[in-house]
Tab-separated table of C-alpha atoms in Angstrom:
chain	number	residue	atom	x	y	z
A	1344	UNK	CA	0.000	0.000	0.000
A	1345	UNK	CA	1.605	3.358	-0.528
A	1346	UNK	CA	2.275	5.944	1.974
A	1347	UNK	CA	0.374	9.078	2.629
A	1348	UNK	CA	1.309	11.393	0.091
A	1349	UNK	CA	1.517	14.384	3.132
A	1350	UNK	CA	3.422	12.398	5.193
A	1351	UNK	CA	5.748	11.333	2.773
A	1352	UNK	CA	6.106	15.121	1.593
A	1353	UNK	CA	7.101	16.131	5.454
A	1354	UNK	CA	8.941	13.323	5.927
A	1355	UNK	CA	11.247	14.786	3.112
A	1356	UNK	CA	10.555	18.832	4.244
A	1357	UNK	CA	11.700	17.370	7.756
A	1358	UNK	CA	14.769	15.685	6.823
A	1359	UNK	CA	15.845	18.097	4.582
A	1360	UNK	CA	15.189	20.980	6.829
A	1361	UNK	CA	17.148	19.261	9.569
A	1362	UNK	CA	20.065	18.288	7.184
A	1363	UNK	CA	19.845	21.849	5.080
A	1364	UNK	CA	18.975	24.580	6.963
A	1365	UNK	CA	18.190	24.471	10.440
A	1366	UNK	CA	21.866	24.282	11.303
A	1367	UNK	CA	22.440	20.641	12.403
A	1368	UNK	CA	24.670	20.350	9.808
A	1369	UNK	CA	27.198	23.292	9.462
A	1370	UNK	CA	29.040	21.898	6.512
A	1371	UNK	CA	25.536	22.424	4.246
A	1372	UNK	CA	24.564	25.749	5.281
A	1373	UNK	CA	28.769	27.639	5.760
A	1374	UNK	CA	30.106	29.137	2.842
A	1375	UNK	CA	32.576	27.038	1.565
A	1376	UNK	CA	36.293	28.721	0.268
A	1377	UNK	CA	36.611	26.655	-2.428
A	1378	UNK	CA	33.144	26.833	-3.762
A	1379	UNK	CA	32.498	30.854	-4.454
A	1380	UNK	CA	28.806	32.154	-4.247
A	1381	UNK	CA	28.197	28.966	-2.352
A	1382	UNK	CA	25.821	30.386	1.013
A	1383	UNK	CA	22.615	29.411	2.853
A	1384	UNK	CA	20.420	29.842	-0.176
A	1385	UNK	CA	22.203	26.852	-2.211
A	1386	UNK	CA	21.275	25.088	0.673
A	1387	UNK	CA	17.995	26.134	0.738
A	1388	UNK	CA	17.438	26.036	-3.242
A	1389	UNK	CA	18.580	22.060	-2.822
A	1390	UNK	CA	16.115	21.732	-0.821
A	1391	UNK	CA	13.712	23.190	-2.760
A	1392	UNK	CA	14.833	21.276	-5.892
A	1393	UNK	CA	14.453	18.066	-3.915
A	1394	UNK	CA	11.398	18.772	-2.456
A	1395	UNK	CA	10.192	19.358	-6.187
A	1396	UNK	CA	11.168	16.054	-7.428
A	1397	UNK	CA	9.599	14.296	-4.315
A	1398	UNK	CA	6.321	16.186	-5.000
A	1399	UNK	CA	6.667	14.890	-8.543
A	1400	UNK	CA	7.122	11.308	-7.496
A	1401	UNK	CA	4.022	11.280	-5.444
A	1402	UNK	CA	1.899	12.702	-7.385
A	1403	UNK	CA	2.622	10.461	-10.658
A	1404	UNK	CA	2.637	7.422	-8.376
A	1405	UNK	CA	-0.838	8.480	-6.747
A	1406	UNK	CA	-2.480	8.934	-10.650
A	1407	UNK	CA	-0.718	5.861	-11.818
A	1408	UNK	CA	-2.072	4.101	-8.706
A	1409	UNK	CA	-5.593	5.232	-8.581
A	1410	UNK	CA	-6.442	5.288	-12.543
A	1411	UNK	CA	-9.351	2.608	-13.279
A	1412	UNK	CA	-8.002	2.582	-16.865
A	1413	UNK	CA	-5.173	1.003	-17.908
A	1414	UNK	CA	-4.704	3.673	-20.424
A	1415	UNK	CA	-6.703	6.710	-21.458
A	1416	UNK	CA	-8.253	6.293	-24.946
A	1417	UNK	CA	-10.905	3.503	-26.325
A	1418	UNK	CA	-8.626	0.722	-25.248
A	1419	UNK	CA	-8.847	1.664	-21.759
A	1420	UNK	CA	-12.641	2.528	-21.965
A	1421	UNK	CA	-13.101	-1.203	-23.779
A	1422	UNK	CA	-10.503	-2.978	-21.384
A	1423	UNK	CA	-12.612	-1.297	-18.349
A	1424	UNK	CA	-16.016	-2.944	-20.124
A	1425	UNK	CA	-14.647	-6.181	-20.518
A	1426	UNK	CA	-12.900	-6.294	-17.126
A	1427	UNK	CA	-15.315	-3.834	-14.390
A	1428	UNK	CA	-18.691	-5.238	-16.300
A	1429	UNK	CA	-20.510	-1.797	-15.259
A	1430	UNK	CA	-24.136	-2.261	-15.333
A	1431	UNK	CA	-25.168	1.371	-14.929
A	1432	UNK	CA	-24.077	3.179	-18.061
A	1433	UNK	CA	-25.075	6.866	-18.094
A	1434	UNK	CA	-24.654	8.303	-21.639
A	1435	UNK	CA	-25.418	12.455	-22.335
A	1436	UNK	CA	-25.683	13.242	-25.616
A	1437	UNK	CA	-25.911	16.473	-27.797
A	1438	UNK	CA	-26.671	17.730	-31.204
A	1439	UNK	CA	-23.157	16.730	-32.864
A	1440	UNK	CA	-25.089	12.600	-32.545
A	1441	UNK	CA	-27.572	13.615	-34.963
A	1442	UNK	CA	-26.131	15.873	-37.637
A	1443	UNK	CA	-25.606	12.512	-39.571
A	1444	UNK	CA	-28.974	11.779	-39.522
A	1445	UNK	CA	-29.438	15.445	-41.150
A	1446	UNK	CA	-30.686	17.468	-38.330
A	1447	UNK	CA	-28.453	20.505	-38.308
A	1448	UNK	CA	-26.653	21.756	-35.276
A	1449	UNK	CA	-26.985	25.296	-33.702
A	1450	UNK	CA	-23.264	26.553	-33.195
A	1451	UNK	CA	-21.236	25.022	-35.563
A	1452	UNK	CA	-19.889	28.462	-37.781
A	1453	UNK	CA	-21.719	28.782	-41.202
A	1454	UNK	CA	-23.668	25.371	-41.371
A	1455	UNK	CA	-25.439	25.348	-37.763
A	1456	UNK	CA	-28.587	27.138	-37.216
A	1457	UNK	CA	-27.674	30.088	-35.545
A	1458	UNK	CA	-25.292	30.831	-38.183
A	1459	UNK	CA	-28.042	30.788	-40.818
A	1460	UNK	CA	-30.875	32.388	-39.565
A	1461	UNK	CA	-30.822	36.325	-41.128
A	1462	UNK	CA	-33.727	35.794	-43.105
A	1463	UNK	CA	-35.977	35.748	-39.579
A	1464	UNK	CA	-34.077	39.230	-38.821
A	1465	UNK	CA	-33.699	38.249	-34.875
A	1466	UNK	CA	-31.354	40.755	-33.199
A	1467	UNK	CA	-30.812	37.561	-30.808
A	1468	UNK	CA	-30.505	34.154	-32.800
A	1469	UNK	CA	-31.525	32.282	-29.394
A	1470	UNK	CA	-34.676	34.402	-29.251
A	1471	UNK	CA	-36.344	31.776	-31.355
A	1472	UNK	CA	-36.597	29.701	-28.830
A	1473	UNK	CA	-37.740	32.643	-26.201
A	1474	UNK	CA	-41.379	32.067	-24.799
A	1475	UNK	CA	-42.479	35.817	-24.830
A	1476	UNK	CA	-40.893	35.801	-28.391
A	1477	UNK	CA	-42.675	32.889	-29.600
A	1478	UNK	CA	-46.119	33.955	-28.269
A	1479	UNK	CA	-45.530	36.967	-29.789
A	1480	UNK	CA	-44.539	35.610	-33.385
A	1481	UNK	CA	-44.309	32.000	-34.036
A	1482	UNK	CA	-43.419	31.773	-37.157
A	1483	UNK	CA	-39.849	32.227	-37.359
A	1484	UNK	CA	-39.942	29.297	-34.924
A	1485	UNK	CA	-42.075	26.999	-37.383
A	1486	UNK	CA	-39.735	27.856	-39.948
A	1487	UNK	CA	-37.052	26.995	-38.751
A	1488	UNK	CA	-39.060	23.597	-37.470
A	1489	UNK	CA	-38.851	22.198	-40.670
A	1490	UNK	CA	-35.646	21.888	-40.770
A	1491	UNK	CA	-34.898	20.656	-37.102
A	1492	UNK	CA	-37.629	17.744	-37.605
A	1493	UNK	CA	-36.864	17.046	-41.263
A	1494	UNK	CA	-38.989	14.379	-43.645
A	1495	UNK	CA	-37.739	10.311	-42.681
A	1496	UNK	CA	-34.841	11.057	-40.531
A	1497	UNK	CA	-33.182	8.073	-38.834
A	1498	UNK	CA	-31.475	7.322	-36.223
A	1499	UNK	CA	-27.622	7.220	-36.958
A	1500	UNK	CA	-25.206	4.315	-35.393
A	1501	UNK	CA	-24.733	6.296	-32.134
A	1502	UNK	CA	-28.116	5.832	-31.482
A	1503	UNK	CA	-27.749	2.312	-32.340
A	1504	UNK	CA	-24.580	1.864	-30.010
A	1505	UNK	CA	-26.733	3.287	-27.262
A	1506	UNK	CA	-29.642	0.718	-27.725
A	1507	UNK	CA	-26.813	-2.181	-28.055
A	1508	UNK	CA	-25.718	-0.813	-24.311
A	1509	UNK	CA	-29.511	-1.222	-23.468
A	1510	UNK	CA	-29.899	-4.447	-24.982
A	1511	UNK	CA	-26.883	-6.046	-23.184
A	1512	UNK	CA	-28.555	-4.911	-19.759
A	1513	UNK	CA	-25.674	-2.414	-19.398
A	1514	UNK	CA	-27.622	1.474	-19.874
A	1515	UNK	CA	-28.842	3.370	-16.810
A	1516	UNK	CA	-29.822	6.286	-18.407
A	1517	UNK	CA	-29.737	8.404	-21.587
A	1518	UNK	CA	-29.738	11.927	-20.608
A	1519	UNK	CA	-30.074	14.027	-24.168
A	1520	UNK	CA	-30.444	17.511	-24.878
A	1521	UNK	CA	-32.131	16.728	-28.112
A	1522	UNK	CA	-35.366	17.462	-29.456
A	1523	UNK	CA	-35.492	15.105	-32.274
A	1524	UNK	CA	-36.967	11.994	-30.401
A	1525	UNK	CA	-34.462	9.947	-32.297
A	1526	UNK	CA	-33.753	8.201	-29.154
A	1527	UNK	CA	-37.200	7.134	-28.945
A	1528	UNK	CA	-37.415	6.163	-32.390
A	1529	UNK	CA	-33.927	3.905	-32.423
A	1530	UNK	CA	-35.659	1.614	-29.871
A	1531	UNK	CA	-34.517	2.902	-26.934
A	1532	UNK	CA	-37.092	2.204	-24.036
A	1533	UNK	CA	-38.939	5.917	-23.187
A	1534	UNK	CA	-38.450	5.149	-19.558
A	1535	UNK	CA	-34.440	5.048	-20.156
A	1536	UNK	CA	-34.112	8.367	-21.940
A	1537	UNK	CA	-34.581	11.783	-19.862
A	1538	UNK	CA	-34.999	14.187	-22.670
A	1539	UNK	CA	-33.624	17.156	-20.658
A	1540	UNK	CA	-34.832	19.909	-22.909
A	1541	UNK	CA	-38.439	18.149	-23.985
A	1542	UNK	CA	-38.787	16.756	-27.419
A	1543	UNK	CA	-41.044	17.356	-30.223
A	1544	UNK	CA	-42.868	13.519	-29.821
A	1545	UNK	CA	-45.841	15.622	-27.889
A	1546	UNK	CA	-47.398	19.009	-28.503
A	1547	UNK	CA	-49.766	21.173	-26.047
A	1548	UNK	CA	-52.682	23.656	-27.112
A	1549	UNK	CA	-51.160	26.795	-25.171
A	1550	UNK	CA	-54.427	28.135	-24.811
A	1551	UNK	CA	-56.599	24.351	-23.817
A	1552	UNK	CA	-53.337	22.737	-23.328
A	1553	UNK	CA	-54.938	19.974	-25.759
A	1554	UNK	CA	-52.230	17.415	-25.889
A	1555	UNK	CA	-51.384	16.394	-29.991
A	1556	UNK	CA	-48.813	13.214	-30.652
A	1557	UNK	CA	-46.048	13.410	-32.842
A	1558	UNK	CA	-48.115	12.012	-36.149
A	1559	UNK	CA	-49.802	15.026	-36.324
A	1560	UNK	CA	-47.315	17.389	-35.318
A	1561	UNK	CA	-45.081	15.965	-38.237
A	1562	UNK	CA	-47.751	15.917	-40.711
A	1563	UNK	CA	-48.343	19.598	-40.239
A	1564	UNK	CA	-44.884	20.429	-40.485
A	1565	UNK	CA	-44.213	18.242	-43.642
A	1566	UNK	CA	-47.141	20.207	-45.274
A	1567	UNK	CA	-45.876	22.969	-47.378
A	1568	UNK	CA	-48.625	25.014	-47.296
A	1569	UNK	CA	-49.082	25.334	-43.723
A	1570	UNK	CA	-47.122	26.988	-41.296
A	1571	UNK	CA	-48.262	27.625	-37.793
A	1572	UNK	CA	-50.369	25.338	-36.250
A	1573	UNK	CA	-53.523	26.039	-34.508
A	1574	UNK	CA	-55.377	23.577	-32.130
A	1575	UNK	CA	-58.659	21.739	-33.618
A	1576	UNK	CA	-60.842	21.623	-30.781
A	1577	UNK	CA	-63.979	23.237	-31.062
A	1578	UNK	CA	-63.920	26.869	-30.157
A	1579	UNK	CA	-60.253	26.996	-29.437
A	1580	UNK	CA	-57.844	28.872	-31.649
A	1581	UNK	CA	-54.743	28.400	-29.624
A	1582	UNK	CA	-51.105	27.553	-31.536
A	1583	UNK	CA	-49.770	24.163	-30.981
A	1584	UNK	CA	-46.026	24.424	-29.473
A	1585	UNK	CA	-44.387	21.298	-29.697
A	1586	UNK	CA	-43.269	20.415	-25.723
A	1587	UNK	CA	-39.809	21.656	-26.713
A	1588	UNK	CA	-38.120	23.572	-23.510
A	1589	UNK	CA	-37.882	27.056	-24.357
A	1590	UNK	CA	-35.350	29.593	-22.553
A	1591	UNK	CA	-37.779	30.920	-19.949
A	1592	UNK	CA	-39.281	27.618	-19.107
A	1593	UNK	CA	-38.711	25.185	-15.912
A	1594	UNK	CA	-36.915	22.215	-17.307
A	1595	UNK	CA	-38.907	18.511	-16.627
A	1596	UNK	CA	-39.115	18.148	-12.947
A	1597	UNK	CA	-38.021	14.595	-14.067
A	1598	UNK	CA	-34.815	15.966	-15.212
A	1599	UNK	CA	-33.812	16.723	-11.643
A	1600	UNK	CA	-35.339	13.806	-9.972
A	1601	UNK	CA	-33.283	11.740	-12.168
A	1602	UNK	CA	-29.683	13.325	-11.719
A	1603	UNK	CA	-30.229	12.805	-8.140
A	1604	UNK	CA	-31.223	9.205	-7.984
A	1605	UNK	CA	-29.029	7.910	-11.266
A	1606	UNK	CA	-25.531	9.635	-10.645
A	1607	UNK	CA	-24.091	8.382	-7.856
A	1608	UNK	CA	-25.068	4.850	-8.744
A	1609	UNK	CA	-23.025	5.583	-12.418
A	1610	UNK	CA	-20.083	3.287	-13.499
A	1611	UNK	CA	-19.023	4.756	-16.593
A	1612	UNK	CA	-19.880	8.091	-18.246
A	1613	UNK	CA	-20.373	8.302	-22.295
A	1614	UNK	CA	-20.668	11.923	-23.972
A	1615	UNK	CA	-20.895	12.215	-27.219
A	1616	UNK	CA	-21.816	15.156	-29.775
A	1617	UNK	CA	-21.773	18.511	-27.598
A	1618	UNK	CA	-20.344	21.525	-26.531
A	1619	UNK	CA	-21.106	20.905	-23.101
A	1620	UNK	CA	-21.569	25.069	-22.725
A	1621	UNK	CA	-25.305	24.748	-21.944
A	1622	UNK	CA	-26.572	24.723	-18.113
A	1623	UNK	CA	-27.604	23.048	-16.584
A	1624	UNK	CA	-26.873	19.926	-18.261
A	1625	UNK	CA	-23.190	20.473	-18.903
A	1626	UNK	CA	-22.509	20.254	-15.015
A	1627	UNK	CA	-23.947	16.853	-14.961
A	1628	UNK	CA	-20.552	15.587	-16.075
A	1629	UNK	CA	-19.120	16.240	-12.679
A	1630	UNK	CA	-21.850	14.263	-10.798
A	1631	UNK	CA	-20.237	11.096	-11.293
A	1632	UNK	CA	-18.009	9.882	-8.595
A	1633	UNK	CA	-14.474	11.120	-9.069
A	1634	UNK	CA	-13.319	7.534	-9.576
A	1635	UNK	CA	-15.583	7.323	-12.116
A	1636	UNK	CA	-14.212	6.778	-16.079
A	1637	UNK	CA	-15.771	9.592	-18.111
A	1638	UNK	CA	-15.400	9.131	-22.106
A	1639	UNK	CA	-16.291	11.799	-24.992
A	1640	UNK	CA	-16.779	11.559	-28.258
A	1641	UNK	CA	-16.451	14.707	-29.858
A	1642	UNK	CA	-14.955	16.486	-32.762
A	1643	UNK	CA	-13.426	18.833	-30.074
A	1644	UNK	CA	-12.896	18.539	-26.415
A	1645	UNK	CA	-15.166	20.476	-24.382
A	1646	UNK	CA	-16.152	21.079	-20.286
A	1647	UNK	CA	-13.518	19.314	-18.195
A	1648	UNK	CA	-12.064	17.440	-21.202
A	1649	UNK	CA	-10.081	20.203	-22.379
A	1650	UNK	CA	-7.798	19.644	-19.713
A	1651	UNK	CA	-6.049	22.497	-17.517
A	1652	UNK	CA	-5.099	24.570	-20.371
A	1653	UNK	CA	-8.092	24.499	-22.816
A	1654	UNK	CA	-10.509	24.356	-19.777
A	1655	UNK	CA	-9.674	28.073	-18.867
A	1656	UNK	CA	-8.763	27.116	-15.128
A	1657	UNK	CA	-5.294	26.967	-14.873
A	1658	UNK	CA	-3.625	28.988	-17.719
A	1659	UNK	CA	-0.276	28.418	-19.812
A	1660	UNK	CA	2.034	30.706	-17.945
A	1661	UNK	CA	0.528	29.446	-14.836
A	1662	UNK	CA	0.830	25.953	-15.565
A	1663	UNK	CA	4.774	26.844	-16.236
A	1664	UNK	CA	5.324	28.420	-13.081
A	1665	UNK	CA	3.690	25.936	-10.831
A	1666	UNK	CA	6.334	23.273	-13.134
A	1667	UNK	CA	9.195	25.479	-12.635
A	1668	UNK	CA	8.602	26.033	-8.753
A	1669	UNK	CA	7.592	22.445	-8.022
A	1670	UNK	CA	9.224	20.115	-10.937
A	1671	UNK	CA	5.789	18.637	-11.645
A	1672	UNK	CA	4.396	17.589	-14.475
A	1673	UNK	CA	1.050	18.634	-14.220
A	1674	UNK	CA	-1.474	15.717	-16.089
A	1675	UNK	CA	-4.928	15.871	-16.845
A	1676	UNK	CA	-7.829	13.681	-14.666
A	1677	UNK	CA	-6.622	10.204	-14.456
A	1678	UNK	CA	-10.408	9.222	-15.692
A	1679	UNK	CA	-10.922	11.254	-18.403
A	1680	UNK	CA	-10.684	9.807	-21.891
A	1681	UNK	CA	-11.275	12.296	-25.372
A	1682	UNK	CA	-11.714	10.655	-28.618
A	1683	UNK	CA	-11.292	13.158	-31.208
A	1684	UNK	CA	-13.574	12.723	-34.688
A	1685	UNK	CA	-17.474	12.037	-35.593
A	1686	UNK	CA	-19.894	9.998	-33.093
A	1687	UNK	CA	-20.695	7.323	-35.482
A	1688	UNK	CA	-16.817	6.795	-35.988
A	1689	UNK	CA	-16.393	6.698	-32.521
A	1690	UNK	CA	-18.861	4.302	-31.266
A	1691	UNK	CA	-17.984	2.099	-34.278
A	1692	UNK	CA	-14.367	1.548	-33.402
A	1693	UNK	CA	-15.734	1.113	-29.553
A	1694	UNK	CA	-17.837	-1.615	-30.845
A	1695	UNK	CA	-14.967	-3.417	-32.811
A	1696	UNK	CA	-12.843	-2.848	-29.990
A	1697	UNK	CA	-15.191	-4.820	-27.592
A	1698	UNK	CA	-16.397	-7.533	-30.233
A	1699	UNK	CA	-19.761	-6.064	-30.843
A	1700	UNK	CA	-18.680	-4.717	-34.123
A	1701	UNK	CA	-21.517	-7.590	-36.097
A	1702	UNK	CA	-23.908	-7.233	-33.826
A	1703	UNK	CA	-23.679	-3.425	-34.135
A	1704	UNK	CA	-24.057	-3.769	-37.809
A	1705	UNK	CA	-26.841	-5.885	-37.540
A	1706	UNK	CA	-29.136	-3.977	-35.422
A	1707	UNK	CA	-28.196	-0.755	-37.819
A	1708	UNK	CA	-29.301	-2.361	-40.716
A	1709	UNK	CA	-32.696	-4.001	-39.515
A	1710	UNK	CA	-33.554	-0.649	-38.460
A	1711	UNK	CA	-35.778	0.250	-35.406
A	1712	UNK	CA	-37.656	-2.342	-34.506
A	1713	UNK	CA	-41.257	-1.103	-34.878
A	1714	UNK	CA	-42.285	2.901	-35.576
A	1715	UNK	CA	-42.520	3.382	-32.047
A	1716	UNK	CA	-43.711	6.760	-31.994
A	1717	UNK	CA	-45.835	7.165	-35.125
């Protein structure tokens, strides 16, 4: 078992005090004639130097030590499956899982929503999805709704890889910030998948609060000629809003319910396809127990996988100083893997690495296995 890593630390500051500085020792701390320049404070910057390098050996023998992966990329995240056999998988996902499917993202410069939305002349791109906006004017909303919920989308292999963690009794949860119900429609059991920011499989009457199903919310918007749509209960005239979360509404009660009771019983963490810039969700990758492995697929890292540097807490110069003071090496979480590229690339090689590359393909190419929500 190794030592305390304090203890260790002032057994050396002890020693070396004793030895160095604190006099015991004349022949360290007298200037010596043959040595000019040579005083106290070579003494005392010895001591520093090997108090550095013993501060360096702890703390690389503490991550090596405490890591549950035997390396950090899909190797480690595979070797952990095969080995730990974690049977409460929490996987968040964002909009970069879907874009394959055809569903456009919101922030990605020149293709993603935001990016292309002049024509609605918005002084705020986000104030599309603003209640008080949207009561106001709803169109520029259900224009832009035909192109987040376009004609025959389908789910893409992420989705897939996420129903094959499902099907192998290994998925806790699927926490998503999308509104695209593809989780719904790739299988997935509804009772697994906390849709964190609503979905458009439902639709409410704002004025009856008449509740619609996704059939004929996607028949309206698949109809070219229509555009906003208005509830068909008698003597009601109220628009239909698809039960999308907008910016000044309470997010699903469930939402929080979950995080509290499925977090601390995680065993591995899978993020794929986001930003991870959006509150609350983005803080529910530090929920997980510290010990926890955390893996994201992304096409760049994001939240705490950007590591000291990219994260924004510990900058460049700073992270040379504390090296130069202390001789460390500082290292990113011990439990953090990022794989850099697309989702479906990502989960794919995952797949192959843990022998569930046929089955994979299999379940992608019989498709869902019934229309579950038309």
């Amino acid at each position: 078992i190794m030592s305390d890593p304090k203890s260790v630390v002032n057994r050396k500051v002890t020693t070396e005090a004793e030895q160095g500085v604190s006099g015991d020792s004349d022949e360290t701390v007298k200037e010596n004639p043959g040595r000019p320049g040579s005083s106290k404070m070579d003494a005392f910057t010895s001591m520093v130097e090997s108090l550095g390098q013993t501060l360096k050996e702890v703390a690389s023998e503490s991550i090596r030590c405490s890591s549950p992966l035997k390396t950090l990329d899909l190797d480690g995240i595979a070797e952990y499956i095969k080995t730990k056999k974690p049977k409460n998988i929490i996987v968040m996902t964002g909009a970069g899982i879907s874009t394959a499917a055809g569903i456009p993202d919101f922030r990605t410069p020149g293709s993603g929503l935001y990016s292309n939305l002049a024509e609605y002349d918005l002084e705020d791109p986000q104030d599309i999805f603003c209640m008080d906006f949207f009561r106001e004017n709803p169109k520029p909303f259900f224009k832009l709704a035909k192109a987040l919920f376009p004609k025959n989308i389908k789910p893409t292999p992420a989705h897939y890889f996420v129903r094959l963690l499902e099907k192998k009794g290994l998925l806790l949860r699927w926490f998503t910030q999308n509104i695209d119900s593809l989780e719904l429609l790739v299988g997935v059991n509804k009772e697994k998948v906390m849709a964190a920011h609503g979905s458009h499989a439902s639709s409410t009457c704002l004025k009856c609060k008449k509740k619609y199903d996704l059939a004929w919310i996607t028949k309206h918007l698949e109809d070219p000629s229509k555009l906003v749509p208005y509830c068909e209960k008698a003597d009601c005239d109220g628009v239909v809003k698809p039960d999308i979360i907008f910016f000044s509404e309470a997010l699903p009660r469930d939402f929080f319910k979950r995080i509290v009771e499925d977090f601390p019983c995680c065993d591995l963490l899978i993020v794929m396809g986001t930003s991870l810039v959006v509150q609350p969700f983005a803080s529910l990758v530090d929920e997980v127990d510290s010990e926890i492995p955390r893996l994201l697929i992304n096409r760049e890292p994001a939240g705490p996988f950007r590591g000291p540097i990219e994260g924004g807490r510990t900058t460049r110069s700073s992270k040379k100083a504390l090296e130069a003071c202390y001789g460390l090496g500082i290292k990113q979480s011990n439990r953090d893997v990022f794989h850099r590229g697309d989702c479906d690339d990502g989960v794919l090689a995952l797949a192959e690495k843990l022998g569930w590359d046929e089955e994979l393909e299999q379940m992608i190419n019989q498709g869902p296995p019934t229309n579950l929500l038309l």
